[in-house]
PDB file of C-alpha atoms in Angstrom:
ATOM      1  CA  GLU T1243       5.126  29.916  -0.508  1.00  0.00           C
ATOM      2  CA  THR T1244       4.348  27.514  -3.341  1.00  0.00           C
ATOM      3  CA  GLY T1245       7.491  25.793  -4.620  1.00  0.00           C
ATOM      4  CA  VAL T1246       6.610  25.976  -8.316  1.00  0.00           C
ATOM      5  CA  THR T1247       4.281  28.695  -9.560  1.00  0.00           C
ATOM      6  CA  GLN T1248       2.702  28.814 -13.004  1.00  0.00           C
ATOM      7  CA  THR T1249       0.835  31.672 -14.635  1.00  0.00           C
ATOM      8  CA  PRO T1250      -1.704  32.053 -15.994  1.00  0.00           C
ATOM      9  CA  ARG T1251      -3.808  29.222 -14.561  1.00  0.00           C
ATOM     10  CA  HIS T1252      -6.192  29.348 -17.512  1.00  0.00           C
ATOM     11  CA  LEU T1253      -5.671  30.645 -21.034  1.00  0.00           C
ATOM     12  CA  VAL T1254      -7.999  30.787 -24.014  1.00  0.00           C
ATOM     13  CA  MET T1255      -6.474  31.840 -27.301  1.00  0.00           C
ATOM     14  CA  GLY T1256      -7.165  31.807 -30.998  1.00  0.00           C
ATOM     15  CA  MET T1257      -4.991  29.915 -33.439  1.00  0.00           C
ATOM     16  CA  THR T1258      -3.330  33.090 -34.692  1.00  0.00           C
ATOM     17  CA  ASN T1259      -2.494  34.536 -31.268  1.00  0.00           C
ATOM     18  CA  LYS T1260       0.880  34.631 -29.565  1.00  0.00           C
ATOM     19  CA  LYS T1261       1.040  34.059 -25.833  1.00  0.00           C
ATOM     20  CA  SER T1262       3.535  32.875 -23.232  1.00  0.00           C
ATOM     21  CA  LEU T1263       3.276  30.587 -20.234  1.00  0.00           C
ATOM     22  CA  LYS T1264       5.439  31.383 -17.236  1.00  0.00           C
ATOM     23  CA  CYS T1265       6.914  29.135 -14.572  1.00  0.00           C
ATOM     24  CA  GLU T1266       8.913  30.141 -11.514  1.00  0.00           C
ATOM     25  CA  GLN T1267      10.472  27.855  -8.910  1.00  0.00           C
ATOM     26  CA  HIS T1268      11.586  28.886  -5.438  1.00  0.00           C
ATOM     27  CA  LEU T1269      13.300  25.626  -4.510  1.00  0.00           C
ATOM     28  CA  GLY T1270      16.847  26.336  -5.653  1.00  0.00           C
ATOM     29  CA  HIS T1271      16.654  23.527  -8.213  1.00  0.00           C
ATOM     30  CA  ASN T1272      18.898  23.296 -11.250  1.00  0.00           C
ATOM     31  CA  ALA T1273      16.557  21.536 -13.657  1.00  0.00           C
ATOM     32  CA  MET T1274      13.189  22.627 -15.049  1.00  0.00           C
ATOM     33  CA  TYR T1275      10.700  20.863 -17.317  1.00  0.00           C
ATOM     34  CA  TRP T1276       7.645  21.429 -19.476  1.00  0.00           C
ATOM     35  CA  TYR T1277       5.034  18.660 -19.777  1.00  0.00           C
ATOM     36  CA  LYS T1278       1.807  18.408 -21.723  1.00  0.00           C
ATOM     37  CA  GLN T1279      -1.112  16.516 -20.210  1.00  0.00           C
ATOM     38  CA  SER T1280      -4.045  15.793 -22.511  1.00  0.00           C
ATOM     39  CA  ALA T1281      -7.238  14.044 -21.491  1.00  0.00           C
ATOM     40  CA  LYS T1282      -6.827  10.270 -21.265  1.00  0.00           C
ATOM     41  CA  LYS T1283      -3.152  10.432 -22.302  1.00  0.00           C
ATOM     42  CA  PRO T1284       0.025  10.099 -20.222  1.00  0.00           C
ATOM     43  CA  LEU T1285       2.089  13.077 -19.232  1.00  0.00           C
ATOM     44  CA  GLU T1286       4.299  13.957 -22.206  1.00  0.00           C
ATOM     45  CA  LEU T1287       7.717  15.452 -21.609  1.00  0.00           C
ATOM     46  CA  MET T1288       8.300  18.433 -23.917  1.00  0.00           C
ATOM     47  CA  PHE T1289      11.489  20.163 -22.813  1.00  0.00           C
ATOM     48  CA  VAL T1290      14.183  19.851 -20.158  1.00  0.00           C
ATOM     49  CA  TYR T1291      16.559  22.582 -19.039  1.00  0.00           C
ATOM     50  CA  SER T1292      19.541  22.114 -16.760  1.00  0.00           C
ATOM     51  CA  LEU T1293      21.275  25.265 -15.541  1.00  0.00           C
ATOM     52  CA  GLU T1294      19.569  27.241 -18.309  1.00  0.00           C
ATOM     53  CA  GLU T1295      20.820  24.885 -21.034  1.00  0.00           C
ATOM     54  CA  ARG T1296      18.308  22.810 -22.977  1.00  0.00           C
ATOM     55  CA  VAL T1297      19.204  19.149 -22.528  1.00  0.00           C
ATOM     56  CA  GLU T1298      16.232  17.414 -24.076  1.00  0.00           C
ATOM     57  CA  ASN T1299      13.647  18.216 -26.718  1.00  0.00           C
ATOM     58  CA  ASN T1300      11.126  15.487 -27.413  1.00  0.00           C
ATOM     59  CA  SER T1301      10.217  16.251 -31.032  1.00  0.00           C
ATOM     60  CA  VAL T1302       7.948  19.120 -30.107  1.00  0.00           C
ATOM     61  CA  PRO T1303       6.475  21.229 -32.943  1.00  0.00           C
ATOM     62  CA  SER T1304       8.202  24.546 -33.493  1.00  0.00           C
ATOM     63  CA  ARG T1305       5.037  26.441 -32.602  1.00  0.00           C
ATOM     64  CA  PHE T1306       6.150  25.771 -29.000  1.00  0.00           C
ATOM     65  CA  SER T1307       9.299  27.690 -28.105  1.00  0.00           C
ATOM     66  CA  PRO T1308      10.869  27.400 -24.635  1.00  0.00           C
ATOM     67  CA  GLU T1309      13.030  29.970 -22.933  1.00  0.00           C
ATOM     68  CA  CYS T1310      15.024  29.640 -19.720  1.00  0.00           C
ATOM     69  CA  PRO T1311      16.626  32.987 -18.786  1.00  0.00           C
ATOM     70  CA  ASN T1312      17.881  31.673 -15.415  1.00  0.00           C
ATOM     71  CA  SER T1313      17.546  28.561 -13.301  1.00  0.00           C
ATOM     72  CA  SER T1314      14.450  29.897 -11.514  1.00  0.00           C
ATOM     73  CA  HIS T1315      12.356  30.874 -14.520  1.00  0.00           C
ATOM     74  CA  LEU T1316      11.022  29.001 -17.510  1.00  0.00           C
ATOM     75  CA  PHE T1317       8.765  30.218 -20.289  1.00  0.00           C
ATOM     76  CA  LEU T1318       6.846  28.499 -23.042  1.00  0.00           C
ATOM     77  CA  HIS T1319       6.120  30.788 -25.977  1.00  0.00           C
ATOM     78  CA  LEU T1320       3.123  29.802 -28.066  1.00  0.00           C
ATOM     79  CA  HIS T1321       2.228  30.871 -31.614  1.00  0.00           C
ATOM     80  CA  THR T1322      -0.162  29.644 -34.288  1.00  0.00           C
ATOM     81  CA  LEU T1323      -1.326  26.744 -32.151  1.00  0.00           C
ATOM     82  CA  GLN T1324      -3.764  24.066 -33.286  1.00  0.00           C
ATOM     83  CA  PRO T1325      -6.938  22.825 -31.560  1.00  0.00           C
ATOM     84  CA  GLU T1326      -5.161  19.596 -30.586  1.00  0.00           C
ATOM     85  CA  ASP T1327      -2.767  21.674 -28.496  1.00  0.00           C
ATOM     86  CA  SER T1328      -5.539  22.275 -25.983  1.00  0.00           C
ATOM     87  CA  ALA T1329      -4.282  20.601 -22.802  1.00  0.00           C
ATOM     88  CA  LEU T1330      -2.916  21.150 -19.328  1.00  0.00           C
ATOM     89  CA  TYR T1331       0.681  22.364 -19.472  1.00  0.00           C
ATOM     90  CA  LEU T1332       2.680  21.493 -16.395  1.00  0.00           C
ATOM     91  CA  CYS T1333       6.000  22.901 -15.297  1.00  0.00           C
ATOM     92  CA  ALA T1334       8.246  20.972 -12.914  1.00  0.00           C
ATOM     93  CA  SER T1335      11.649  21.318 -11.311  1.00  0.00           C
ATOM     94  CA  SER T1336      14.146  18.980  -9.680  1.00  0.00           C
ATOM     95  CA  GLN T1337      17.495  19.340  -7.971  1.00  0.00           C
ATOM     96  CA  GLU T1338      19.311  17.850 -10.960  1.00  0.00           C
ATOM     97  CA  TRP T1339      18.057  16.419 -14.263  1.00  0.00           C
ATOM     98  CA  GLU T1340      19.847  13.079 -14.101  1.00  0.00           C
ATOM     99  CA  GLY T1341      16.664  11.081 -13.594  1.00  0.00           C
ATOM    100  CA  ASN T1342      16.922  10.030  -9.951  1.00  0.00           C
ATOM    101  CA  GLN T1343      15.530  13.190  -8.407  1.00  0.00           C
ATOM    102  CA  PRO T1344      11.824  13.678  -7.624  1.00  0.00           C
ATOM    103  CA  GLN T1345      10.126  16.426  -9.557  1.00  0.00           C
ATOM    104  CA  HIS T1346       8.042  19.179  -8.007  1.00  0.00           C
ATOM    105  CA  PHE T1347       5.164  20.290 -10.194  1.00  0.00           C
ATOM    106  CA  GLY T1348       3.286  23.519 -10.557  1.00  0.00           C
ATOM    107  CA  ASP T1349      -0.509  23.547 -10.764  1.00  0.00           C
ATOM    108  CA  GLY T1350      -0.391  23.940 -14.520  1.00  0.00           C
ATOM    109  CA  THR T1351      -1.905  26.198 -17.144  1.00  0.00           C
ATOM    110  CA  ARG T1352      -5.152  24.960 -18.693  1.00  0.00           C
ATOM    111  CA  LEU T1353      -4.887  26.008 -22.348  1.00  0.00           C
ATOM    112  CA  SER T1354      -7.834  26.083 -24.721  1.00  0.00           C
ATOM    113  CA  ILE T1355      -7.347  26.820 -28.419  1.00  0.00           C
ATOM    114  CA  LEU T1356     -10.387  28.155 -30.253  1.00  0.00           C
TER     115      LEU T1356
ATOM    116  CA  GLY N  92      12.298   3.412 -25.808  1.00  0.00           C
ATOM    117  CA  GLN N  93      10.110   2.834 -22.798  1.00  0.00           C
ATOM    118  CA  ASN N  94       6.886   0.898 -22.366  1.00  0.00           C
ATOM    119  CA  ILE N  95       4.896   1.370 -19.157  1.00  0.00           C
ATOM    120  CA  ASP N  96       1.640  -0.365 -18.309  1.00  0.00           C
ATOM    121  CA  GLN N  97      -0.824   0.347 -15.494  1.00  0.00           C
ATOM    122  CA  PRO N  98      -4.515  -0.489 -15.039  1.00  0.00           C
ATOM    123  CA  THR N  99      -6.657   2.390 -16.243  1.00  0.00           C
ATOM    124  CA  GLU N 100      -9.131   2.454 -13.363  1.00  0.00           C
ATOM    125  CA  MET N 101      -9.639   0.800  -9.979  1.00  0.00           C
ATOM    126  CA  THR N 102     -12.358   1.046  -7.372  1.00  0.00           C
ATOM    127  CA  ALA N 103     -12.091   0.225  -3.670  1.00  0.00           C
ATOM    128  CA  THR N 104     -13.995   0.811  -0.463  1.00  0.00           C
ATOM    129  CA  GLU N 105     -13.039   3.179   2.331  1.00  0.00           C
ATOM    130  CA  GLY N 106     -10.890   1.358   4.910  1.00  0.00           C
ATOM    131  CA  ALA N 107      -9.802  -1.339   2.470  1.00  0.00           C
ATOM    132  CA  ILE N 108      -6.397  -2.112   0.937  1.00  0.00           C
ATOM    133  CA  VAL N 109      -5.647  -1.631  -2.755  1.00  0.00           C
ATOM    134  CA  GLN N 110      -2.609  -2.562  -4.859  1.00  0.00           C
ATOM    135  CA  ILE N 111      -1.825  -0.643  -8.027  1.00  0.00           C
ATOM    136  CA  ASN N 112       0.534  -2.479 -10.371  1.00  0.00           C
ATOM    137  CA  CYS N 113       3.003  -1.102 -12.868  1.00  0.00           C
ATOM    138  CA  THR N 114       5.075  -3.026 -15.396  1.00  0.00           C
ATOM    139  CA  TYR N 115       7.768  -1.377 -17.448  1.00  0.00           C
ATOM    140  CA  GLN N 116      10.388  -2.004 -20.094  1.00  0.00           C
ATOM    141  CA  THR N 117      13.064   0.640 -20.209  1.00  0.00           C
ATOM    142  CA  SER N 118      16.753   1.004 -20.996  1.00  0.00           C
ATOM    143  CA  GLY N 119      19.252   2.272 -18.449  1.00  0.00           C
ATOM    144  CA  PHE N 120      16.891   1.771 -15.523  1.00  0.00           C
ATOM    145  CA  ASN N 121      17.892   3.343 -12.213  1.00  0.00           C
ATOM    146  CA  GLY N 122      14.763   3.579 -10.092  1.00  0.00           C
ATOM    147  CA  LEU N 123      11.024   4.054 -10.136  1.00  0.00           C
ATOM    148  CA  PHE N 124       8.864   6.920  -8.927  1.00  0.00           C
ATOM    149  CA  TRP N 125       5.222   6.956  -7.881  1.00  0.00           C
ATOM    150  CA  TYR N 126       3.224  10.176  -7.989  1.00  0.00           C
ATOM    151  CA  GLN N 127      -0.306  11.033  -6.895  1.00  0.00           C
ATOM    152  CA  GLN N 128      -2.420  13.452  -8.909  1.00  0.00           C
ATOM    153  CA  HIS N 129      -5.808  14.683  -7.742  1.00  0.00           C
ATOM    154  CA  ALA N 130      -8.161  15.872 -10.452  1.00  0.00           C
ATOM    155  CA  GLY N 131      -7.268  19.375 -11.573  1.00  0.00           C
ATOM    156  CA  GLU N 132      -4.116  19.478  -9.459  1.00  0.00           C
ATOM    157  CA  ALA N 133      -0.382  18.961  -9.896  1.00  0.00           C
ATOM    158  CA  PRO N 134       1.234  15.530  -9.475  1.00  0.00           C
ATOM    159  CA  THR N 135       2.926  15.127  -6.088  1.00  0.00           C
ATOM    160  CA  PHE N 136       5.812  12.802  -5.265  1.00  0.00           C
ATOM    161  CA  LEU N 137       4.959   9.698  -3.224  1.00  0.00           C
ATOM    162  CA  SER N 138       7.935   7.346  -3.359  1.00  0.00           C
ATOM    163  CA  TYR N 139      11.132   6.352  -5.123  1.00  0.00           C
ATOM    164  CA  ASN N 140      12.437   2.773  -5.194  1.00  0.00           C
ATOM    165  CA  VAL N 141      15.958   1.907  -6.268  1.00  0.00           C
ATOM    166  CA  LEU N 142      16.505  -1.468  -4.579  1.00  0.00           C
ATOM    167  CA  ASP N 143      14.323  -4.553  -4.821  1.00  0.00           C
ATOM    168  CA  GLY N 144      11.788  -4.958  -2.068  1.00  0.00           C
ATOM    169  CA  LEU N 145       9.100  -3.132  -0.185  1.00  0.00           C
ATOM    170  CA  GLU N 146       9.458   0.356   1.239  1.00  0.00           C
ATOM    171  CA  GLU N 147       6.829   1.499   3.682  1.00  0.00           C
ATOM    172  CA  LYS N 148       5.855   5.081   4.311  1.00  0.00           C
ATOM    173  CA  GLY N 149       2.805   5.373   6.537  1.00  0.00           C
ATOM    174  CA  ARG N 150      -0.325   4.089   4.809  1.00  0.00           C
ATOM    175  CA  PHE N 151       1.500   3.893   1.483  1.00  0.00           C
ATOM    176  CA  SER N 152       4.102   1.286   0.522  1.00  0.00           C
ATOM    177  CA  SER N 153       5.911   0.731  -2.753  1.00  0.00           C
ATOM    178  CA  PHE N 154       7.493  -2.446  -4.074  1.00  0.00           C
ATOM    179  CA  LEU N 155      10.058  -2.963  -6.810  1.00  0.00           C
ATOM    180  CA  SER N 156      11.383  -6.005  -8.651  1.00  0.00           C
ATOM    181  CA  ARG N 157      14.119  -4.880 -11.041  1.00  0.00           C
ATOM    182  CA  SER N 158      14.521  -8.281 -12.654  1.00  0.00           C
ATOM    183  CA  LYS N 159      10.810  -8.510 -13.459  1.00  0.00           C
ATOM    184  CA  GLY N 160      10.329  -4.887 -14.471  1.00  0.00           C
ATOM    185  CA  TYR N 161       7.503  -4.681 -11.963  1.00  0.00           C
ATOM    186  CA  SER N 162       6.389  -2.348  -9.216  1.00  0.00           C
ATOM    187  CA  TYR N 163       3.294  -1.814  -7.151  1.00  0.00           C
ATOM    188  CA  LEU N 164       1.901   0.838  -4.867  1.00  0.00           C
ATOM    189  CA  LEU N 165       0.011  -0.462  -1.841  1.00  0.00           C
ATOM    190  CA  LEU N 166      -2.493   1.810  -0.142  1.00  0.00           C
ATOM    191  CA  LYS N 167      -3.834   0.722   3.245  1.00  0.00           C
ATOM    192  CA  GLU N 168      -6.777   2.011   5.297  1.00  0.00           C
ATOM    193  CA  LEU N 169      -8.142   3.804   2.287  1.00  0.00           C
ATOM    194  CA  GLN N 170      -9.651   7.227   2.789  1.00  0.00           C
ATOM    195  CA  MET N 171     -11.913   9.208   0.505  1.00  0.00           C
ATOM    196  CA  LYS N 172      -9.100  11.691  -0.094  1.00  0.00           C
ATOM    197  CA  ASP N 173      -7.046   8.891  -1.690  1.00  0.00           C
ATOM    198  CA  SER N 174      -9.296   9.097  -4.757  1.00  0.00           C
ATOM    199  CA  ALA N 175      -6.822  10.289  -7.373  1.00  0.00           C
ATOM    200  CA  SER N 176      -4.686   9.142 -10.281  1.00  0.00           C
ATOM    201  CA  TYR N 177      -1.489   7.309  -9.452  1.00  0.00           C
ATOM    202  CA  LEU N 178       1.385   7.651 -11.908  1.00  0.00           C
ATOM    203  CA  CYS N 179       4.256   5.219 -12.246  1.00  0.00           C
ATOM    204  CA  ALA N 180       7.505   6.672 -13.662  1.00  0.00           C
ATOM    205  CA  PRO N 181      10.664   4.615 -14.206  1.00  0.00           C
ATOM    206  CA  SER N 182      13.856   6.653 -14.512  1.00  0.00           C
ATOM    207  CA  GLY N 183      17.371   6.047 -15.752  1.00  0.00           C
ATOM    208  CA  TYR N 184      20.902   7.384 -15.738  1.00  0.00           C
ATOM    209  CA  GLY N 185      21.443  10.236 -18.145  1.00  0.00           C
ATOM    210  CA  GLN N 186      17.843  10.348 -19.208  1.00  0.00           C
ATOM    211  CA  ASN N 187      14.724  11.757 -17.824  1.00  0.00           C
ATOM    212  CA  PHE N 188      11.772   9.616 -17.065  1.00  0.00           C
ATOM    213  CA  VAL N 189       8.554   8.907 -18.876  1.00  0.00           C
ATOM    214  CA  PHE N 190       5.284   8.666 -17.012  1.00  0.00           C
ATOM    215  CA  GLY N 191       2.903   5.755 -17.237  1.00  0.00           C
ATOM    216  CA  PRO N 192      -0.704   6.344 -18.287  1.00  0.00           C
ATOM    217  CA  GLY N 193      -1.821   6.518 -14.658  1.00  0.00           C
ATOM    218  CA  THR N 194      -4.387   4.550 -12.660  1.00  0.00           C
ATOM    219  CA  ARG N 195      -7.499   6.423 -11.606  1.00  0.00           C
ATOM    220  CA  LEU N 196      -8.532   5.169  -8.157  1.00  0.00           C
ATOM    221  CA  SER N 197     -12.027   5.782  -6.850  1.00  0.00           C
ATOM    222  CA  VAL N 198     -12.611   5.214  -3.131  1.00  0.00           C
ATOM    223  CA  LEU N 199     -16.240   4.592  -2.278  1.00  0.00           C
ATOM    224  CA  PRO N 200     -17.869   5.059   1.143  1.00  0.00           C
TER     225      PRO N 200
END
């Protein structure tokens, strides 16, 4: 069973749509993350949750709204996105968030904004 | 803030040895991760160095110099499947880590 599962794998949406990305981890980890990966740019950390509490928010526009209902699930709610938001969105988890634990990544959601 | 530098691209021949360098400037440094990412796939953990020196793990080894803010990933006996991006990620206490821009390695037959 895959440790970190993301759905959908691909998503095409218009700028006025509302959609959600889902992430589920089966590793018993306490921390979960959202990253954005654009072409020719480094991975950008968006949000960090530890035991369902948000611990870091890297100046992400409000059109991205995270939700962590429990330590196994993480959502990223999207609304009124812009074309520059087209990217690969990666979810990851780690045992703890304190920075010395390896992260396990999902395969990502490839998002295209029309 | 953090500043991480890696070469953008490298090319090597199957069976050869390649060294991918990473320099970083970061506050509250604890250790450094290396990840491998094949095109269209998720990054996967390769190594984590906390102490200075070389750590070997099969064909892959990773080196760290804390005083110089420098690390490298050494890949021996290169195989075609090693063609991927390699991401350097320093980490610190009480903060999560930032990823370097990645080095895209192409292994040629």
